[in-house]
Short mmCIF file of C-alpha atoms in Angstrom, two decimals:
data_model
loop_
_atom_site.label_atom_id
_atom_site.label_comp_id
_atom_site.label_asym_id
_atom_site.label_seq_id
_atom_site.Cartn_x
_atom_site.Cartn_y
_atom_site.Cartn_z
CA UNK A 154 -16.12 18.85 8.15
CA UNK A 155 -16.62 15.40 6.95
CA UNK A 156 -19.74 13.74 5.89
CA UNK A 157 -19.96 10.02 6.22
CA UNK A 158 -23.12 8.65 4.48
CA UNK A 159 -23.40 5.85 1.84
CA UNK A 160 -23.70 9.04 -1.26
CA UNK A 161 -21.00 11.15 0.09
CA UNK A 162 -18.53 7.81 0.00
CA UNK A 163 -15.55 8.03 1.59
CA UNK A 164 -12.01 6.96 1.01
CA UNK A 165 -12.06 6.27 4.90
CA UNK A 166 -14.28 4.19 5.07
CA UNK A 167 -13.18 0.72 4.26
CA UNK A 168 -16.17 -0.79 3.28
CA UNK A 169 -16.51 2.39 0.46
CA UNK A 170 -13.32 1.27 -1.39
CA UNK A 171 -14.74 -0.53 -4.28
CA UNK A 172 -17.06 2.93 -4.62
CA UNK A 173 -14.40 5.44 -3.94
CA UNK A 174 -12.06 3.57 -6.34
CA UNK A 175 -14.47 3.92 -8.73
CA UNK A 176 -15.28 7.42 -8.29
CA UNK A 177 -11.67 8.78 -8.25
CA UNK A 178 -10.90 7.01 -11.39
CA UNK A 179 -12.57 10.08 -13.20
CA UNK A 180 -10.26 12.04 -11.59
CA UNK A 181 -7.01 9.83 -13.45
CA UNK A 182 -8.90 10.24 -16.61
CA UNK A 183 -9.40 13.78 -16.86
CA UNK A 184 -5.98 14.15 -16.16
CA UNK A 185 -5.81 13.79 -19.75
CA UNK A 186 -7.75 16.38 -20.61
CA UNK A 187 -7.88 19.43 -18.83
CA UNK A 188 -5.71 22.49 -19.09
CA UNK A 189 -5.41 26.24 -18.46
CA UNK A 190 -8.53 27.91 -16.32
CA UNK A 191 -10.09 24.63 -14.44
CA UNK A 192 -13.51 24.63 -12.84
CA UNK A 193 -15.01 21.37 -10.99
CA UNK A 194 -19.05 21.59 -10.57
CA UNK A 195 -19.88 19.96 -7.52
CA UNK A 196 -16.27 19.04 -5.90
CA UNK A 197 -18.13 17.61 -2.50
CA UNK A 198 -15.34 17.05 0.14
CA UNK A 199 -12.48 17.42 -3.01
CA UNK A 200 -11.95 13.63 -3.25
CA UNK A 201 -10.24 14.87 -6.59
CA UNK A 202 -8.80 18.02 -5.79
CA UNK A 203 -4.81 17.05 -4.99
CA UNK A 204 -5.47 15.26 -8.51
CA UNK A 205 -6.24 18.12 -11.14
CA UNK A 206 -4.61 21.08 -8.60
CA UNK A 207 -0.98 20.80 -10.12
CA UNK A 208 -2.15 20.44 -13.46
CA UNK A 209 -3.88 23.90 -13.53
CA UNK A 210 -3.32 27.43 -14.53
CA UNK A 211 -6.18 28.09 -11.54
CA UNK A 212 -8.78 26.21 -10.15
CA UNK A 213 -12.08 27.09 -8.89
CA UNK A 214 -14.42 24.75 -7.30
CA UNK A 215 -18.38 25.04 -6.47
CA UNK A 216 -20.43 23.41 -3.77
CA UNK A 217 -23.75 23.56 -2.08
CA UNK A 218 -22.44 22.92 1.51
CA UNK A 219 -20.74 26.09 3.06
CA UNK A 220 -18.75 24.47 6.08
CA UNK A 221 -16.91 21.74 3.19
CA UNK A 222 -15.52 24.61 0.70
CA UNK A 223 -14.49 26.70 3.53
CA UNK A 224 -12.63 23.67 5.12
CA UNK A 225 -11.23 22.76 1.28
CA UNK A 226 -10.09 26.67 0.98
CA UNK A 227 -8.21 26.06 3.86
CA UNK A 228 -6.24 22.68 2.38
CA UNK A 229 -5.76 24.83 -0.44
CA UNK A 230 -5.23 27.78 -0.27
CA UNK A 231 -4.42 28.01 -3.90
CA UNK A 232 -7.54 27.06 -5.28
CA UNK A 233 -11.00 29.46 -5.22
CA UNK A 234 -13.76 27.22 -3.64
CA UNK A 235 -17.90 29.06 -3.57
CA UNK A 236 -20.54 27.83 -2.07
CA UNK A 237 -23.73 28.06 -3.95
CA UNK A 238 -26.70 26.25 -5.22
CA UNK A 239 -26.53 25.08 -9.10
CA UNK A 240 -27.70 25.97 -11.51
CA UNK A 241 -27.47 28.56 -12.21
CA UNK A 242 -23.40 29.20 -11.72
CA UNK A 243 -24.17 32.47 -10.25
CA UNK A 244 -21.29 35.06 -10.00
CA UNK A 245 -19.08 32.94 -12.65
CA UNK A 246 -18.86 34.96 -15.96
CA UNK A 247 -19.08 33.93 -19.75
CA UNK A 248 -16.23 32.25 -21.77
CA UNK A 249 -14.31 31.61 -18.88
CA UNK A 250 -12.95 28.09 -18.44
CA UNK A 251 -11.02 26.12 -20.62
CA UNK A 252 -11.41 22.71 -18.87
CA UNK A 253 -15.06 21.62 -17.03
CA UNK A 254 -15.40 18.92 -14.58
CA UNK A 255 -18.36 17.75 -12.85
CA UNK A 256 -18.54 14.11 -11.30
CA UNK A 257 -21.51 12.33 -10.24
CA UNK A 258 -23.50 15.60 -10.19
CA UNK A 259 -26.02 16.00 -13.27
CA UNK A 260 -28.30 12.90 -11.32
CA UNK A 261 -28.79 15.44 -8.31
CA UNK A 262 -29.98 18.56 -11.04
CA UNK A 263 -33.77 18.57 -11.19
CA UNK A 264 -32.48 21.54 -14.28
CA UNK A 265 -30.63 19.09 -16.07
CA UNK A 266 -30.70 21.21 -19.12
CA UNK A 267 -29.95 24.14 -17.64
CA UNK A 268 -26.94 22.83 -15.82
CA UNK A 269 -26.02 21.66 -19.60
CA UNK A 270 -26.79 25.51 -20.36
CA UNK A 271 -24.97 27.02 -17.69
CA UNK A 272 -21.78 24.55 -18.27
CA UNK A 273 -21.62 25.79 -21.72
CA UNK A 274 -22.15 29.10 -20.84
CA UNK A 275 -18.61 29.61 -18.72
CA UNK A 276 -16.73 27.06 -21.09
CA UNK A 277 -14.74 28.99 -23.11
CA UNK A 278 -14.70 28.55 -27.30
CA UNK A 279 -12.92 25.56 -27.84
CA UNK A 280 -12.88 24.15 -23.82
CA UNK A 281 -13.88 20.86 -23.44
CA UNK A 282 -16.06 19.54 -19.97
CA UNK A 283 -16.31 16.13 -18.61
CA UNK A 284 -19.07 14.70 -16.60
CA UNK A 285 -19.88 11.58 -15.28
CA UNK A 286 -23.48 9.92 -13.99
CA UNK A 287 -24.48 6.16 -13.50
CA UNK A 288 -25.82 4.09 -16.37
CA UNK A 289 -29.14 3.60 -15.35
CA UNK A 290 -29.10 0.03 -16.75
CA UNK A 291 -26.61 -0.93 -14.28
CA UNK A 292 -28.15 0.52 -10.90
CA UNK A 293 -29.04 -1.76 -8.64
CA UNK A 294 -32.11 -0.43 -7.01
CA UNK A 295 -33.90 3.47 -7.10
CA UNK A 296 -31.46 5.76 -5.27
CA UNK A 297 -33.57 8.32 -3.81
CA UNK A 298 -30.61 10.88 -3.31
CA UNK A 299 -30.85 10.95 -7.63
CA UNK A 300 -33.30 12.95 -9.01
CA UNK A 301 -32.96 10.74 -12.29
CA UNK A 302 -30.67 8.43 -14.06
CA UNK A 303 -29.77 8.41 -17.71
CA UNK A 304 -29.10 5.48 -20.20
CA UNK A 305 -26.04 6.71 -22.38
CA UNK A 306 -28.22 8.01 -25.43
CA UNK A 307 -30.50 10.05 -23.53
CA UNK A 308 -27.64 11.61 -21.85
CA UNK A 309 -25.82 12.46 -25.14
CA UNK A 310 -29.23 13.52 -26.72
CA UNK A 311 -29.43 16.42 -24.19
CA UNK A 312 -26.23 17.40 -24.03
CA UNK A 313 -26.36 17.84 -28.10
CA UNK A 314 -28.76 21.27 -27.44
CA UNK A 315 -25.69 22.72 -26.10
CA UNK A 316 -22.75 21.39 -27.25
CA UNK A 317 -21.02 20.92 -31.15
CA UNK A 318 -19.15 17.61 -30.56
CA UNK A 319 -20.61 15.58 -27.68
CA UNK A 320 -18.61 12.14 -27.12
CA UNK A 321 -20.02 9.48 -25.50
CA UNK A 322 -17.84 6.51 -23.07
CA UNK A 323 -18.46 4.58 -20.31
CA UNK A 324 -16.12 3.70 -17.02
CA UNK A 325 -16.60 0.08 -16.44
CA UNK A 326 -15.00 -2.65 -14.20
CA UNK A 327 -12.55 -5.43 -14.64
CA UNK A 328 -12.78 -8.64 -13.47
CA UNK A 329 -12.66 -8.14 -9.91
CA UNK A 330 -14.46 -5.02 -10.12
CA UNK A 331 -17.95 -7.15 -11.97
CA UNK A 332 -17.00 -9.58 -9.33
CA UNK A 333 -18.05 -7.01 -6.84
CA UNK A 334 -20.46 -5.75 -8.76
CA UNK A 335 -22.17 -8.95 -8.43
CA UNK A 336 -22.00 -9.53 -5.48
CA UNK A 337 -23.39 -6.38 -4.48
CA UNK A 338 -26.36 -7.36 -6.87
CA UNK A 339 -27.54 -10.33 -5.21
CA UNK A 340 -26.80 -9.14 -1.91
CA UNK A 341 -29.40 -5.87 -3.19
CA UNK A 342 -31.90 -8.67 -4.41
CA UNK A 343 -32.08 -10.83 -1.43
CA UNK A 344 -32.88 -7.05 0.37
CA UNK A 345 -35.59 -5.98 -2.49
CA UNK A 346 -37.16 -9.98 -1.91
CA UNK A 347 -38.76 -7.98 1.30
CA UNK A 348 -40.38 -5.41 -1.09
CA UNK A 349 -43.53 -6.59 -2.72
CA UNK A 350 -45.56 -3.28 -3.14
CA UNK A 351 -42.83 -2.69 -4.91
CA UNK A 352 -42.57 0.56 -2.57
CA UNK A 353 -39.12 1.83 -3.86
CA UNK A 354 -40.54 3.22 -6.96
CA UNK A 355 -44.18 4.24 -5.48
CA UNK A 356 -43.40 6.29 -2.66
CA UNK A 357 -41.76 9.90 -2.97
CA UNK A 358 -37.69 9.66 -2.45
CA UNK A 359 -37.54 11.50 1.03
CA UNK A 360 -39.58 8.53 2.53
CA UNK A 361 -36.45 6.25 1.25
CA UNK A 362 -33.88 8.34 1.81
CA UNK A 363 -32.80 6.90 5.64
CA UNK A 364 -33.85 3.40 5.11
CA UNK A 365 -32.03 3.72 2.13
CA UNK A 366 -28.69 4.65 3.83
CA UNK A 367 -29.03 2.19 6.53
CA UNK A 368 -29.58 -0.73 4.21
CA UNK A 369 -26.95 0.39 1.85
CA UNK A 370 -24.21 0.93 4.93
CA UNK A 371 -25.41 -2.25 6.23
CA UNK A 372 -25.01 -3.90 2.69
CA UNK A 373 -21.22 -2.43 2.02
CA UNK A 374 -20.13 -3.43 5.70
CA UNK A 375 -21.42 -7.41 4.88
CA UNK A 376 -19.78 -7.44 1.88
CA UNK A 377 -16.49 -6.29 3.54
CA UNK A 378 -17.07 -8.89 6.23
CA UNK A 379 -17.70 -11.84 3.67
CA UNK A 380 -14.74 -11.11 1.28
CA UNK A 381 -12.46 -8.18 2.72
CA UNK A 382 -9.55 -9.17 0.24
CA UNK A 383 -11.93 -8.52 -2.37
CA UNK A 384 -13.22 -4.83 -1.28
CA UNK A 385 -9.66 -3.61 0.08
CA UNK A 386 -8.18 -5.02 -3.64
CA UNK A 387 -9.74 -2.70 -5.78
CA UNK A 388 -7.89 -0.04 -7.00
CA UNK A 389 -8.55 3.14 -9.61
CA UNK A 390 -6.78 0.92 -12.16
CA UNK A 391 -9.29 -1.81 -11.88
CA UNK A 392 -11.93 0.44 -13.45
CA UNK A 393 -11.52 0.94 -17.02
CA UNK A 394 -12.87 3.12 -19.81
CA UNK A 395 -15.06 1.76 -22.88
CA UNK A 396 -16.06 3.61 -25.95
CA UNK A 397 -19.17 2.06 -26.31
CA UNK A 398 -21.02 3.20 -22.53
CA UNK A 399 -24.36 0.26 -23.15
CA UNK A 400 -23.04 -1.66 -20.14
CA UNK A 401 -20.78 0.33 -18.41
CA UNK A 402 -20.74 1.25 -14.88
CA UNK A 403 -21.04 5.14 -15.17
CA UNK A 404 -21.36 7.34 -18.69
CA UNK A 405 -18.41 9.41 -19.27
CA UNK A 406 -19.32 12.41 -21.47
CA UNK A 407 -17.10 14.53 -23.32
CA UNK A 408 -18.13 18.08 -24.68
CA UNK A 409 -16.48 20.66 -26.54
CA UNK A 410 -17.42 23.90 -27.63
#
């Protein structure tokens, strides 16, 4: 089953490559880091998956949408994928993963602090989790999919109720990737222009959700069209991390407990 919308972005989708690139490179970074029992929170269609498989003692993988982890069960048949609703992490017991992932999730958790809670909860004593969200500072407009958005110290101020150490980076863009990025910026403004109730923040984020996607779609296929070299370019490698996360693209946090 495959789900093509602007949130769930795709690495078939041409026009998503700047996105996907960007996403995936989370993926190359925690390659660094995660050993032993592996859990991803929130694997969507396992854009990641054939990344942190063969580096794992086991891997188990959550999602919300049934017909996606029984069609990733399938591809691998070596992983354990569930479908549930989170949080809580229902049916996954205490003290029982030594690495954590969970990519572009924690904006789509009305219980932020109990996903921080639950997360903790399975980690095992000395297991370290990675998550990453967008800097709010760097959206371009309200994306009604996210429940909220967090600026790098909020973000590290919660997840300090849970966790001992708590490290704080960013995943930012090079060059080519800003170039984008700015692009995509003024292409956003010249579409906002049209707003002057400022109706993006007033009215309730299932009202935006559709125009949203068909503005957004509309957006990423005219920037293709204007500068395909650009948006086919962009590879994993273009996006880089940053210790300090102020300006960076997404917040990388790193917990241990």
């Amino acid at each position: 089953m495959k789900i093509y919308t602007t949130e769930i972005t795709s690495e078939e989708i041409a026009s998503d490559n700047p996105i996907h690139q960007r996403l995936f490179k989370a993926y190359v970074v925690a390659r660094d880091y995660i050993r032993g029992q592996v859990l991803e929170v929130g694997c969507g269609e396992g854009r990641g998956i054939d990344t942190l498989l063969p580096l794992a003692e086991s891997f188990t993988a959550v999602d919300k949408i049934q017909p996606v982890i029984a069609g990733l069960q399938q591809r691998f048949p070596t992983g354990k994928f569930m479908a549930m609703n989170i949080p809580p992490l229902s049916g996954l017991a205490d003290n029982t993963y030594d690495s954590i992932v969970s990519f572009q999730v924690i904006e789509h958790i009305q219980e932020d602090a109990l996903f921080l809670k639950e997360i903790h909860r399975v980690l095992k004593p000395g297991g370290i989790a990675l998550l990453t969200t967008p800097n709010r500072s760097m959206s371009l407009s309200r994306n009604p999919w996210h429940i909220r958005e967090y600026l790098p110290q909020e973000l590290a101020n919660l997840a300090k109720k849970f966790f001992p150490q708590v490290e704080m980076k960013g995943i930012t863009g090079n060059k080519k990737v800003m170039e984008y990025h700015e692009e995509n910026r003024r292409s956003v403004n010249r579409i906002m222009r049209f707003d002057i109730f400022n109706l993006q923040y007033r009215l309730p984020a299932f009202m935006l959700r559709l125009p949203y996607e068909i503005l957004n779609r509309r957006n990423r296929n005219k920037l293709q069209s204007a500068d395909n070299t650009l948006v086919a370019n962009i590879h994993h490698d273009d996006y880089i991390v940053v210790d300090d996360a102020t300006n960076a693209l997404d917040l990388l946090l790193i917990v241990r407990k």
